[in-house]
Amino acid sequence: KEAFAQVFAADRETVLARTQLILRTPALRNRLWEHGGDTEQLITRTIAERFGCQPGDLRVRVVSAACLAALTTAILMWAEN
């Protein structure tokens, strides 16, 4: 977490430019969405472990999907502004 914050603070413009390039380029944007499932699975496993639930539990899957949707929306809004 802190390492990402340090990289982001030092290279904010580079991170923003890369994000905007990915979002403007259909092939790159598609590749990003392809990996969304992997990200959701990682979030799902983490939430399940933290709360002592099974990854297939509906509540865990819903919370994971909501987290990913919120993250995606935040990134898109940041890149657009």
mmCIF file of C-alpha atoms in Angstrom:
data_model
loop_
_atom_site.group_PDB
_atom_site.id
_atom_site.type_symbol
_atom_site.label_atom_id
_atom_site.label_comp_id
_atom_site.label_asym_id
_atom_site.label_seq_id
_atom_site.Cartn_x
_atom_site.Cartn_y
_atom_site.Cartn_z
ATOM 1 C CA LYS A 1 0.000 0.000 0.000
ATOM 2 C CA GLU A 2 2.696 2.488 0.991
ATOM 3 C CA ALA A 3 4.909 1.479 -1.932
ATOM 4 C CA PHE A 4 2.085 2.180 -4.375
ATOM 5 C CA ALA A 5 1.441 5.541 -2.747
ATOM 6 C CA GLN A 6 5.109 6.473 -3.107
ATOM 7 C CA VAL A 7 5.224 5.446 -6.780
ATOM 8 C CA PHE A 8 1.964 7.246 -7.451
ATOM 9 C CA ALA A 9 3.132 10.412 -5.727
ATOM 10 C CA ALA A 10 6.416 10.415 -7.641
ATOM 11 C CA ASP A 11 4.998 9.440 -11.041
ATOM 12 C CA ARG A 12 1.399 10.654 -10.967
ATOM 13 C CA GLU A 13 1.544 12.098 -14.472
ATOM 14 C CA THR A 14 3.089 8.908 -15.877
ATOM 15 C CA VAL A 15 0.459 6.724 -14.208
ATOM 16 C CA LEU A 16 -2.288 9.030 -15.492
ATOM 17 C CA ALA A 17 -0.888 9.028 -19.046
ATOM 18 C CA ARG A 18 -0.630 5.218 -19.068
ATOM 19 C CA THR A 19 -4.143 4.837 -17.715
ATOM 20 C CA GLN A 20 -5.536 7.221 -20.316
ATOM 21 C CA LEU A 21 -3.665 5.382 -23.081
ATOM 22 C CA ILE A 22 -5.106 2.060 -21.933
ATOM 23 C CA LEU A 23 -8.618 3.473 -21.813
ATOM 24 C CA ARG A 24 -8.299 5.104 -25.275
ATOM 25 C CA THR A 25 -6.838 2.035 -26.991
ATOM 26 C CA PRO A 26 -9.439 -0.694 -27.640
ATOM 27 C CA ALA A 27 -6.989 -3.618 -27.575
ATOM 28 C CA LEU A 28 -5.423 -2.442 -24.320
ATOM 29 C CA ARG A 29 -8.794 -1.667 -22.773
ATOM 30 C CA ASN A 30 -10.064 -5.157 -23.686
ATOM 31 C CA ARG A 31 -6.987 -6.711 -22.111
ATOM 32 C CA LEU A 32 -7.664 -4.727 -18.941
ATOM 33 C CA TRP A 33 -11.250 -6.043 -18.762
ATOM 34 C CA GLU A 34 -10.020 -9.603 -19.408
ATOM 35 C CA HIS A 35 -7.985 -9.375 -16.215
ATOM 36 C CA GLY A 36 -10.925 -7.995 -14.247
ATOM 37 C CA GLY A 37 -12.025 -11.543 -13.429
ATOM 38 C CA ASP A 38 -8.602 -12.326 -11.992
ATOM 39 C CA THR A 39 -8.766 -9.195 -9.863
ATOM 40 C CA GLU A 40 -12.253 -10.068 -8.652
ATOM 41 C CA GLN A 41 -11.096 -13.575 -7.682
ATOM 42 C CA LEU A 42 -8.197 -12.109 -5.713
ATOM 43 C CA ILE A 43 -10.538 -9.726 -3.903
ATOM 44 C CA THR A 44 -12.993 -12.586 -3.285
ATOM 45 C CA ARG A 45 -10.329 -14.823 -1.752
ATOM 46 C CA THR A 46 -9.037 -12.013 0.426
ATOM 47 C CA ILE A 47 -12.492 -11.101 1.746
ATOM 48 C CA ALA A 48 -13.387 -14.754 2.339
ATOM 49 C CA GLU A 49 -10.176 -15.359 4.280
ATOM 50 C CA ARG A 50 -10.566 -12.218 6.354
ATOM 51 C CA PHE A 51 -14.149 -13.007 7.362
ATOM 52 C CA GLY A 52 -13.809 -16.785 7.584
ATOM 53 C CA CYS A 53 -16.233 -17.485 4.743
ATOM 54 C CA GLN A 54 -16.046 -19.603 1.626
ATOM 55 C CA PRO A 55 -15.111 -17.768 -1.602
ATOM 56 C CA GLY A 56 -18.320 -19.072 -3.176
ATOM 57 C CA ASP A 57 -20.513 -17.467 -0.512
ATOM 58 C CA LEU A 58 -22.968 -15.104 -2.214
ATOM 59 C CA ARG A 59 -22.240 -12.282 0.233
ATOM 60 C CA VAL A 60 -18.519 -12.536 -0.435
ATOM 61 C CA ARG A 61 -19.027 -12.540 -4.200
ATOM 62 C CA VAL A 62 -21.371 -9.546 -4.065
ATOM 63 C CA VAL A 63 -18.991 -7.526 -1.900
ATOM 64 C CA SER A 64 -16.094 -8.434 -4.210
ATOM 65 C CA ALA A 65 -18.008 -7.380 -7.307
ATOM 66 C CA ALA A 66 -19.026 -4.119 -5.608
ATOM 67 C CA CYS A 67 -15.413 -3.409 -4.628
ATOM 68 C CA LEU A 68 -14.225 -3.993 -8.183
ATOM 69 C CA ALA A 69 -17.024 -1.822 -9.604
ATOM 70 C CA ALA A 70 -16.150 0.997 -7.197
ATOM 71 C CA LEU A 71 -12.454 0.728 -8.033
ATOM 72 C CA THR A 72 -13.160 0.712 -11.775
ATOM 73 C CA THR A 73 -15.461 3.726 -11.507
ATOM 74 C CA ALA A 74 -12.915 5.659 -9.457
ATOM 75 C CA ILE A 75 -10.127 4.927 -11.946
ATOM 76 C CA LEU A 76 -12.291 5.906 -14.921
ATOM 77 C CA MET A 77 -13.364 9.165 -13.293
ATOM 78 C CA TRP A 78 -9.790 9.986 -12.292
ATOM 79 C CA ALA A 79 -8.508 9.330 -15.804
ATOM 80 C CA GLU A 80 -11.276 11.399 -17.393
ATOM 81 C CA ASN A 81 -10.667 14.474 -15.243
#
